[in-house]
Amino acid sequence: MGDYATVTSPAVDQGERTFERIIGNSPALESVLDQVEQVAPTDSTVLIEGETGTGKELIAHAIHNASQRCGRAFIKLNCAAIPLDLLESELFGHEKGAFTGAIAQKIGRFEMADKGTLFLDEVGDIPAALQPKLLRVLQEQEFERLGSGRTHKVDVRLVAATNRNLVKMVGRGQFRSDLYYRLDVFPILLPALRERREDIPALVNHFVKMFSRRMGKQVDNVPSETMAAFQWYSWPGNIRELQNLVERAVILSQDGVLPNPLHKKQTELMIPSSHHTRTFHSSMTLEDSDRALILETLEQAGWIVGGPRGAAAKLGLKRTTLLAKMRRLGISRPISEEGTDAVGLAPEDLQA
């Protein structure tokens, strides 16, 4: 999945968790890492859910690296990338002559991952006919290779991932409910990039340094209007899309200045969860852009901060994060005649 989420193994020092190379410290990301720390020492099955490009494989690596199986095999398989008629062989292996084209014995991923961790990406794409066999190996830790009656015992910790809604698939009869419950022992939901906007500047700077080094270019100036564009774009492709656009920008950079690659992609940046656009002018600083965008969104939301129709939801932020930004930028909400703000909070509550 590339470099776009840069999570490596946690190292614990004097009872405090540290992650050696992690980009961002938003509450949403910290919550994920807390869950990684809690589940990693166990052998429980983990189901990582999230949109495409959010870094599911790298979170799986982090779980493995923080577990007792660290140093053992970490085997991965993208279930959506393997033809359906070959997926069973990839998972469980086959004997010579088991089917046309099986000219030699093949070891499957479960056998390769013995004593280690197996990461099954896009697990929602496993065909219905194969789901009972996967359920069996998860429950019994045993299987047979195709073309063989010999049972193999394994000790495998499974981490699965999907960008599909397995609950809805179960309801439509596309995914076995017993397999879903076996996978969903410890679910971890990865936030979309628009839900952790505080991390975007650090991610941009990281990718700028990474690609500058690879390309032998010196890029040391990210203009505020470029960063503002990055920070408020909706990022449907999440961190993978951000990485690719930064790479493009580094290629196009001149005189050490990172251009805005979003100009050609989308001249006016769509604010998430809203139906209007806003143009960032080159004369605006990042702080000016933040203030203008927050004020405009608050006005549209009737100065309601929380709730599904509030400004925080429209901006893809947590309510507490938006309140912190408002305090930092000196944005105050209008006070009604009763001495409360538009959401029924007294001014002193803003300091909480």
Short mmCIF file of N, CA and C in Angstrom, two decimals, residues 43-164:
data_model
loop_
_atom_site.label_atom_id
_atom_site.label_comp_id
_atom_site.label_asym_id
_atom_site.label_seq_id
_atom_site.Cartn_x
_atom_site.Cartn_y
_atom_site.Cartn_z
N ASP A 43 -4.15 -12.74 20.83
CA ASP A 43 -4.20 -13.46 19.55
C ASP A 43 -5.56 -13.31 18.90
N SER A 44 -6.36 -12.36 19.36
CA SER A 44 -7.72 -12.19 18.86
C SER A 44 -7.71 -11.73 17.41
N THR A 45 -8.75 -12.15 16.68
CA THR A 45 -8.93 -11.72 15.30
C THR A 45 -9.34 -10.25 15.28
N VAL A 46 -8.77 -9.49 14.35
CA VAL A 46 -9.05 -8.06 14.22
C VAL A 46 -9.65 -7.80 12.85
N LEU A 47 -10.71 -7.00 12.82
CA LEU A 47 -11.31 -6.58 11.55
C LEU A 47 -11.11 -5.07 11.41
N ILE A 48 -10.30 -4.69 10.43
CA ILE A 48 -10.01 -3.28 10.19
C ILE A 48 -10.94 -2.79 9.08
N GLU A 49 -11.73 -1.78 9.39
CA GLU A 49 -12.69 -1.24 8.44
C GLU A 49 -12.32 0.20 8.10
N GLY A 50 -12.64 0.63 6.92
CA GLY A 50 -12.35 2.00 6.53
C GLY A 50 -12.38 2.16 5.03
N GLU A 51 -12.42 3.41 4.59
CA GLU A 51 -12.45 3.69 3.17
C GLU A 51 -11.13 3.31 2.50
N THR A 52 -11.17 3.21 1.19
CA THR A 52 -9.96 2.94 0.43
C THR A 52 -8.94 4.05 0.65
N GLY A 53 -7.69 3.66 0.87
CA GLY A 53 -6.63 4.64 1.01
C GLY A 53 -6.39 5.15 2.41
N THR A 54 -7.00 4.54 3.44
CA THR A 54 -6.83 5.03 4.81
C THR A 54 -5.68 4.34 5.55
N GLY A 55 -5.05 3.33 4.94
CA GLY A 55 -3.88 2.72 5.56
C GLY A 55 -4.16 1.46 6.35
N LYS A 56 -5.09 0.64 5.89
CA LYS A 56 -5.48 -0.56 6.64
C LYS A 56 -4.33 -1.57 6.75
N GLU A 57 -3.58 -1.73 5.66
CA GLU A 57 -2.47 -2.70 5.71
C GLU A 57 -1.41 -2.29 6.72
N LEU A 58 -1.14 -1.01 6.81
CA LEU A 58 -0.10 -0.55 7.73
C LEU A 58 -0.54 -0.65 9.17
N ILE A 59 -1.83 -0.49 9.44
CA ILE A 59 -2.33 -0.73 10.78
C ILE A 59 -2.21 -2.21 11.12
N ALA A 60 -2.46 -3.08 10.14
CA ALA A 60 -2.27 -4.51 10.36
C ALA A 60 -0.81 -4.82 10.69
N HIS A 61 0.12 -4.18 9.99
CA HIS A 61 1.55 -4.32 10.31
C HIS A 61 1.83 -3.88 11.74
N ALA A 62 1.23 -2.76 12.15
CA ALA A 62 1.47 -2.25 13.50
C ALA A 62 0.97 -3.24 14.55
N ILE A 63 -0.17 -3.87 14.30
CA ILE A 63 -0.69 -4.87 15.23
C ILE A 63 0.28 -6.04 15.32
N HIS A 64 0.75 -6.51 14.19
CA HIS A 64 1.71 -7.63 14.19
C HIS A 64 3.00 -7.26 14.91
N ASN A 65 3.51 -6.09 14.61
CA ASN A 65 4.79 -5.69 15.19
C ASN A 65 4.73 -5.47 16.69
N ALA A 66 3.54 -5.16 17.21
CA ALA A 66 3.38 -4.94 18.65
C ALA A 66 2.94 -6.20 19.37
N SER A 67 2.83 -7.32 18.65
CA SER A 67 2.34 -8.56 19.24
C SER A 67 3.50 -9.47 19.63
N GLN A 68 3.15 -10.58 20.28
CA GLN A 68 4.15 -11.58 20.62
C GLN A 68 4.67 -12.30 19.38
N ARG A 69 3.98 -12.14 18.27
CA ARG A 69 4.39 -12.78 17.02
C ARG A 69 5.37 -11.94 16.23
N CYS A 70 5.74 -10.79 16.75
CA CYS A 70 6.71 -9.94 16.06
C CYS A 70 8.00 -10.72 15.83
N GLY A 71 8.52 -10.64 14.64
CA GLY A 71 9.70 -11.43 14.29
C GLY A 71 9.34 -12.69 13.54
N ARG A 72 8.07 -13.10 13.63
CA ARG A 72 7.56 -14.21 12.82
C ARG A 72 7.01 -13.67 11.51
N ALA A 73 6.46 -14.56 10.71
CA ALA A 73 6.00 -14.17 9.37
C ALA A 73 4.78 -13.26 9.43
N PHE A 74 4.77 -12.26 8.59
CA PHE A 74 3.59 -11.44 8.33
C PHE A 74 3.24 -11.66 6.87
N ILE A 75 2.18 -12.42 6.63
CA ILE A 75 1.79 -12.81 5.28
C ILE A 75 0.52 -12.05 4.91
N LYS A 76 0.46 -11.54 3.69
CA LYS A 76 -0.71 -10.76 3.28
C LYS A 76 -1.25 -11.31 1.97
N LEU A 77 -2.56 -11.11 1.81
CA LEU A 77 -3.23 -11.52 0.59
C LEU A 77 -4.40 -10.58 0.34
N ASN A 78 -4.43 -9.98 -0.86
CA ASN A 78 -5.56 -9.16 -1.26
C ASN A 78 -6.57 -10.06 -1.96
N CYS A 79 -7.68 -10.32 -1.27
CA CYS A 79 -8.66 -11.28 -1.79
C CYS A 79 -9.32 -10.79 -3.07
N ALA A 80 -9.34 -9.47 -3.28
CA ALA A 80 -9.97 -8.93 -4.49
C ALA A 80 -9.05 -9.01 -5.70
N ALA A 81 -7.76 -9.25 -5.48
CA ALA A 81 -6.79 -9.25 -6.58
C ALA A 81 -6.54 -10.64 -7.15
N ILE A 82 -7.12 -11.66 -6.53
CA ILE A 82 -6.89 -13.04 -6.96
C ILE A 82 -8.14 -13.56 -7.67
N PRO A 83 -8.00 -14.16 -8.86
CA PRO A 83 -9.17 -14.75 -9.53
C PRO A 83 -9.87 -15.74 -8.60
N LEU A 84 -11.20 -15.76 -8.68
CA LEU A 84 -11.98 -16.57 -7.75
C LEU A 84 -11.59 -18.04 -7.79
N ASP A 85 -11.28 -18.56 -8.97
CA ASP A 85 -10.96 -19.98 -9.07
C ASP A 85 -9.58 -20.31 -8.53
N LEU A 86 -8.78 -19.31 -8.24
CA LEU A 86 -7.44 -19.54 -7.68
C LEU A 86 -7.34 -19.15 -6.21
N LEU A 87 -8.35 -18.48 -5.68
CA LEU A 87 -8.26 -17.96 -4.32
C LEU A 87 -8.13 -19.08 -3.29
N GLU A 88 -8.87 -20.19 -3.48
CA GLU A 88 -8.78 -21.29 -2.52
C GLU A 88 -7.37 -21.84 -2.47
N SER A 89 -6.74 -21.99 -3.63
CA SER A 89 -5.36 -22.47 -3.67
C SER A 89 -4.41 -21.49 -3.00
N GLU A 90 -4.63 -20.19 -3.20
CA GLU A 90 -3.78 -19.19 -2.56
C GLU A 90 -3.88 -19.26 -1.04
N LEU A 91 -5.09 -19.51 -0.54
CA LEU A 91 -5.30 -19.56 0.91
C LEU A 91 -4.76 -20.85 1.52
N PHE A 92 -5.09 -22.00 0.89
CA PHE A 92 -4.84 -23.29 1.53
C PHE A 92 -3.79 -24.14 0.83
N GLY A 93 -3.36 -23.74 -0.36
CA GLY A 93 -2.37 -24.51 -1.10
C GLY A 93 -2.99 -25.66 -1.87
N HIS A 94 -2.16 -26.36 -2.65
CA HIS A 94 -2.65 -27.50 -3.41
C HIS A 94 -1.53 -28.50 -3.63
N GLU A 95 -1.93 -29.71 -3.95
CA GLU A 95 -0.98 -30.76 -4.29
C GLU A 95 -0.79 -30.81 -5.80
N LYS A 96 0.30 -31.40 -6.21
CA LYS A 96 0.57 -31.56 -7.64
C LYS A 96 -0.55 -32.36 -8.27
N GLY A 97 -1.10 -31.86 -9.39
CA GLY A 97 -2.16 -32.55 -10.10
C GLY A 97 -3.55 -32.33 -9.53
N ALA A 98 -3.69 -31.44 -8.55
CA ALA A 98 -5.00 -31.20 -7.93
C ALA A 98 -5.99 -30.65 -8.92
N PHE A 99 -5.50 -29.91 -9.92
CA PHE A 99 -6.36 -29.36 -10.97
C PHE A 99 -5.49 -29.06 -12.17
N THR A 100 -6.11 -28.75 -13.28
CA THR A 100 -5.36 -28.47 -14.50
C THR A 100 -4.42 -27.28 -14.28
N GLY A 101 -3.16 -27.49 -14.54
CA GLY A 101 -2.18 -26.43 -14.34
C GLY A 101 -1.43 -26.56 -13.04
N ALA A 102 -1.86 -27.46 -12.15
CA ALA A 102 -1.15 -27.64 -10.87
C ALA A 102 0.01 -28.59 -11.09
N ILE A 103 1.12 -28.05 -11.60
CA ILE A 103 2.26 -28.89 -11.99
C ILE A 103 3.20 -29.17 -10.83
N ALA A 104 2.96 -28.52 -9.69
CA ALA A 104 3.81 -28.74 -8.51
C ALA A 104 3.00 -28.44 -7.26
N GLN A 105 3.48 -28.92 -6.15
CA GLN A 105 2.84 -28.63 -4.87
C GLN A 105 2.99 -27.14 -4.54
N LYS A 106 1.95 -26.57 -3.95
CA LYS A 106 1.99 -25.15 -3.58
C LYS A 106 1.57 -24.99 -2.12
N ILE A 107 2.33 -24.21 -1.40
CA ILE A 107 2.02 -23.90 0.00
C ILE A 107 1.11 -22.68 0.03
N GLY A 108 0.01 -22.77 0.77
CA GLY A 108 -0.94 -21.66 0.87
C GLY A 108 -0.55 -20.63 1.91
N ARG A 109 -1.27 -19.52 1.92
CA ARG A 109 -0.92 -18.42 2.82
C ARG A 109 -1.10 -18.79 4.29
N PHE A 110 -2.12 -19.58 4.61
CA PHE A 110 -2.29 -19.98 6.01
C PHE A 110 -1.08 -20.78 6.49
N GLU A 111 -0.59 -21.68 5.65
CA GLU A 111 0.57 -22.47 6.03
C GLU A 111 1.82 -21.60 6.12
N MET A 112 1.95 -20.65 5.23
CA MET A 112 3.10 -19.74 5.26
C MET A 112 3.10 -18.88 6.52
N ALA A 113 1.89 -18.58 7.04
CA ALA A 113 1.76 -17.69 8.19
C ALA A 113 1.79 -18.42 9.52
N ASP A 114 2.07 -19.73 9.52
CA ASP A 114 2.06 -20.50 10.76
C ASP A 114 2.99 -19.87 11.80
N LYS A 115 2.48 -19.67 12.99
CA LYS A 115 3.16 -19.02 14.12
C LYS A 115 3.26 -17.51 13.95
N GLY A 116 2.70 -17.00 12.85
CA GLY A 116 2.76 -15.57 12.60
C GLY A 116 1.38 -14.97 12.40
N THR A 117 1.30 -13.96 11.54
CA THR A 117 0.05 -13.23 11.29
C THR A 117 -0.29 -13.29 9.81
N LEU A 118 -1.57 -13.52 9.53
CA LEU A 118 -2.07 -13.48 8.16
C LEU A 118 -2.99 -12.29 8.01
N PHE A 119 -2.70 -11.44 7.04
CA PHE A 119 -3.52 -10.26 6.77
C PHE A 119 -4.30 -10.50 5.49
N LEU A 120 -5.63 -10.59 5.62
CA LEU A 120 -6.51 -10.76 4.46
C LEU A 120 -7.17 -9.42 4.16
N ASP A 121 -6.73 -8.78 3.11
CA ASP A 121 -7.31 -7.50 2.70
C ASP A 121 -8.51 -7.77 1.79
N GLU A 122 -9.47 -6.85 1.81
CA GLU A 122 -10.70 -6.97 1.01
C GLU A 122 -11.38 -8.32 1.25
N VAL A 123 -11.55 -8.65 2.53
CA VAL A 123 -12.12 -9.94 2.90
C VAL A 123 -13.57 -10.06 2.45
N GLY A 124 -14.23 -8.93 2.21
CA GLY A 124 -15.61 -8.96 1.73
C GLY A 124 -15.75 -9.51 0.33
N ASP A 125 -14.62 -9.67 -0.39
CA ASP A 125 -14.66 -10.20 -1.75
C ASP A 125 -14.49 -11.71 -1.81
N ILE A 126 -14.37 -12.37 -0.66
CA ILE A 126 -14.26 -13.83 -0.66
C ILE A 126 -15.59 -14.42 -1.11
N PRO A 127 -15.59 -15.29 -2.13
CA PRO A 127 -16.85 -15.84 -2.65
C PRO A 127 -17.57 -16.70 -1.61
N ALA A 128 -18.88 -16.80 -1.77
CA ALA A 128 -19.70 -17.52 -0.80
C ALA A 128 -19.28 -18.97 -0.65
N ALA A 129 -18.86 -19.61 -1.74
CA ALA A 129 -18.49 -21.03 -1.69
C ALA A 129 -17.25 -21.27 -0.85
N LEU A 130 -16.41 -20.26 -0.70
CA LEU A 130 -15.17 -20.41 0.04
C LEU A 130 -15.29 -19.98 1.50
N GLN A 131 -16.34 -19.25 1.82
CA GLN A 131 -16.50 -18.73 3.18
C GLN A 131 -16.58 -19.81 4.25
N PRO A 132 -17.27 -20.95 4.03
CA PRO A 132 -17.28 -21.99 5.07
C PRO A 132 -15.89 -22.55 5.37
N LYS A 133 -15.05 -22.66 4.36
CA LYS A 133 -13.69 -23.17 4.58
C LYS A 133 -12.85 -22.17 5.37
N LEU A 134 -13.06 -20.89 5.12
CA LEU A 134 -12.35 -19.89 5.90
C LEU A 134 -12.83 -19.92 7.35
N LEU A 135 -14.13 -20.06 7.54
CA LEU A 135 -14.68 -20.14 8.89
C LEU A 135 -14.09 -21.32 9.64
N ARG A 136 -13.96 -22.45 8.96
CA ARG A 136 -13.43 -23.64 9.63
C ARG A 136 -12.00 -23.43 10.11
N VAL A 137 -11.15 -22.87 9.25
CA VAL A 137 -9.76 -22.70 9.65
C VAL A 137 -9.63 -21.67 10.77
N LEU A 138 -10.53 -20.70 10.81
CA LEU A 138 -10.50 -19.73 11.90
C LEU A 138 -10.93 -20.37 13.22
N GLN A 139 -11.90 -21.26 13.15
CA GLN A 139 -12.41 -21.90 14.37
C GLN A 139 -11.53 -23.04 14.84
N GLU A 140 -11.09 -23.88 13.89
CA GLU A 140 -10.37 -25.10 14.25
C GLU A 140 -8.86 -25.00 14.06
N GLN A 141 -8.40 -23.96 13.35
CA GLN A 141 -6.98 -23.80 13.03
C GLN A 141 -6.46 -25.05 12.28
N GLU A 142 -7.27 -25.56 11.35
CA GLU A 142 -6.85 -26.69 10.54
C GLU A 142 -7.51 -26.61 9.16
N PHE A 143 -6.86 -27.23 8.16
CA PHE A 143 -7.35 -27.19 6.78
C PHE A 143 -6.69 -28.31 5.99
N GLU A 144 -7.17 -28.53 4.78
CA GLU A 144 -6.54 -29.47 3.85
C GLU A 144 -6.17 -28.72 2.57
N ARG A 145 -5.02 -29.06 2.04
CA ARG A 145 -4.67 -28.52 0.72
C ARG A 145 -5.59 -29.12 -0.34
N LEU A 146 -5.79 -28.38 -1.42
CA LEU A 146 -6.57 -28.92 -2.53
C LEU A 146 -5.89 -30.17 -3.07
N GLY A 147 -6.68 -31.23 -3.26
CA GLY A 147 -6.14 -32.47 -3.78
C GLY A 147 -5.51 -33.36 -2.73
N SER A 148 -5.67 -33.02 -1.45
CA SER A 148 -5.09 -33.82 -0.38
C SER A 148 -6.12 -34.06 0.71
N GLY A 149 -6.08 -35.25 1.31
CA GLY A 149 -6.97 -35.54 2.43
C GLY A 149 -6.29 -35.35 3.76
N ARG A 150 -5.04 -34.92 3.74
CA ARG A 150 -4.29 -34.74 4.98
C ARG A 150 -4.63 -33.41 5.62
N THR A 151 -4.93 -33.43 6.91
CA THR A 151 -5.27 -32.21 7.64
C THR A 151 -4.00 -31.56 8.20
N HIS A 152 -3.88 -30.27 7.99
CA HIS A 152 -2.74 -29.51 8.51
C HIS A 152 -3.21 -28.60 9.64
N LYS A 153 -2.51 -28.66 10.74
CA LYS A 153 -2.79 -27.78 11.88
C LYS A 153 -1.87 -26.55 11.79
N VAL A 154 -2.43 -25.39 12.08
CA VAL A 154 -1.64 -24.15 12.04
C VAL A 154 -1.96 -23.30 13.26
N ASP A 155 -1.06 -22.40 13.55
CA ASP A 155 -1.25 -21.42 14.62
C ASP A 155 -1.10 -20.04 13.98
N VAL A 156 -2.23 -19.47 13.55
CA VAL A 156 -2.22 -18.22 12.78
C VAL A 156 -3.09 -17.20 13.46
N ARG A 157 -2.58 -15.97 13.57
CA ARG A 157 -3.40 -14.84 14.03
C ARG A 157 -3.89 -14.11 12.79
N LEU A 158 -5.21 -13.94 12.69
CA LEU A 158 -5.79 -13.32 11.49
C LEU A 158 -6.13 -11.86 11.75
N VAL A 159 -5.70 -11.02 10.81
CA VAL A 159 -6.14 -9.63 10.75
C VAL A 159 -6.78 -9.45 9.38
N ALA A 160 -8.05 -9.07 9.35
CA ALA A 160 -8.78 -8.89 8.10
C ALA A 160 -9.10 -7.42 7.91
N ALA A 161 -9.35 -7.03 6.67
CA ALA A 161 -9.68 -5.64 6.38
C ALA A 161 -10.69 -5.59 5.24
N THR A 162 -11.50 -4.54 5.25
CA THR A 162 -12.48 -4.36 4.19
C THR A 162 -12.89 -2.90 4.11
N ASN A 163 -13.25 -2.47 2.89
CA ASN A 163 -13.86 -1.15 2.73
C ASN A 163 -15.35 -1.29 2.42
N ARG A 164 -15.87 -2.52 2.54
CA ARG A 164 -17.27 -2.78 2.28
C ARG A 164 -18.04 -2.91 3.59
#
